[in-house]
GROMACS .gro file of C-alpha atoms in nm:
model
   74
    1ASP     CA    1  11.893 -11.339 -12.777
    2TRP     CA    2  11.950 -11.710 -12.667
    3ASP     CA    3  11.780 -11.647 -12.356
    4ALA     CA    4  11.463 -11.503 -12.463
    5CYS     CA    5  11.444 -11.766 -12.724
    6SER     CA    6  11.567 -12.028 -12.513
    7GLN     CA    7  11.271 -11.970 -12.296
    8ALA     CA    8  10.986 -11.903 -12.548
    9VAL     CA    9  11.048 -12.179 -12.744
   10ARG     CA   10  10.785 -12.468 -12.720
   11SER     CA   11  10.850 -12.842 -12.727
   12ASN     CA   12  10.806 -12.932 -13.074
   13GLY     CA   13  10.963 -12.556 -13.155
   14VAL     CA   14  11.285 -12.503 -13.338
   15ILE     CA   15  11.555 -12.222 -13.275
   16LEU     CA   16  11.803 -12.080 -13.566
   17LEU     CA   17  12.116 -11.962 -13.492
   18ASP     CA   18  12.292 -11.780 -13.784
   19ASP     CA   19  12.670 -11.708 -13.814
   20PHE     CA   20  12.861 -12.048 -13.717
   21TYR     CA   21  13.178 -12.037 -13.844
   22THR     CA   22  13.351 -12.349 -13.956
   23GLY     CA   23  13.730 -12.400 -14.126
   24MET     CA   24  13.868 -12.062 -14.029
   25PRO     CA   25  14.251 -12.042 -14.137
   26ASP     CA   26  14.306 -11.791 -13.849
   27GLY     CA   27  14.188 -11.984 -13.545
   28THR     CA   28  13.904 -11.741 -13.449
   29LEU     CA   29  13.617 -11.947 -13.437
   30GLU     CA   30  13.563 -11.911 -13.044
   31LYS     CA   31  13.581 -11.513 -13.054
   32ILE     CA   32  13.309 -11.491 -13.347
   33GLY     CA   33  12.950 -11.526 -13.424
   34CYS     CA   34  12.775 -11.803 -13.229
   35ASN     CA   35  13.033 -12.081 -13.215
   36LYS     CA   36  13.056 -12.060 -12.818
   37LEU     CA   37  12.709 -12.111 -12.737
   38VAL     CA   38  12.653 -12.375 -12.985
   39GLU     CA   39  12.957 -12.599 -12.856
   40ARG     CA   40  12.800 -12.535 -12.479
   41LEU     CA   41  12.467 -12.611 -12.629
   42LYS     CA   42  12.594 -12.913 -12.795
   43ARG     CA   43  12.695 -13.065 -12.423
   44ASN     CA   44  12.366 -12.958 -12.276
   45PRO     CA   45  12.111 -13.267 -12.302
   46ALA     CA   46  11.827 -13.057 -12.296
   47TRP     CA   47  11.910 -12.951 -12.695
   48ARG     CA   48  11.976 -13.104 -13.017
   49VAL     CA   49  12.179 -12.917 -13.176
   50GLU     CA   50  12.264 -12.964 -13.578
   51VAL     CA   51  12.465 -12.772 -13.826
   52LEU     CA   52  12.341 -12.742 -14.101
   53PRO     CA   53  12.490 -12.859 -14.430
   54ALA     CA   54  12.465 -12.576 -14.657
   55LYS     CA   55  12.805 -12.349 -14.625
   56ASP     CA   56  12.867 -12.011 -14.756
   57ARG     CA   57  13.234 -11.886 -14.831
   58VAL     CA   58  13.364 -11.653 -14.568
   59ARG     CA   59  13.656 -11.391 -14.738
   60GLY     CA   60  13.994 -11.493 -14.626
   61GLY     CA   61  13.912 -11.852 -14.566
   62GLY     CA   62  13.651 -12.075 -14.408
   63TYR     CA   63  13.275 -12.096 -14.420
   64VAL     CA   64  12.976 -11.955 -14.222
   65GLN     CA   65  12.644 -12.172 -14.138
   66VAL     CA   66  12.327 -12.215 -13.984
   67VAL     CA   67  12.241 -12.425 -13.664
   68ARG     CA   68  11.917 -12.563 -13.586
   69VAL     CA   69  11.847 -12.611 -13.215
   70GLN     CA   70  11.523 -12.793 -13.038
   71PRO     CA   71  11.441 -12.873 -12.699
   72SER     CA   72  11.522 -13.238 -12.642
   73THR     CA   73  11.265 -13.494 -12.591
   74ALA     CA   74  11.475 -13.741 -12.414
   0.00000   0.00000   0.00000
């Protein structure tokens, strides 16, 4: 999905990613949702990445959030 969206988004466009997990008690952050992709994009100057503040609780602990990704204008 990321490959298709990242090629189709315009310079002023936005991609929203769901299932970004934070605060998981068992340390599974790197194995679930879009966490690996988001961490990779944060290091890539071609993209602006913002984890949005709204959170939903996950059964067993932790939260799930949405991430906004935009092409960098720099």
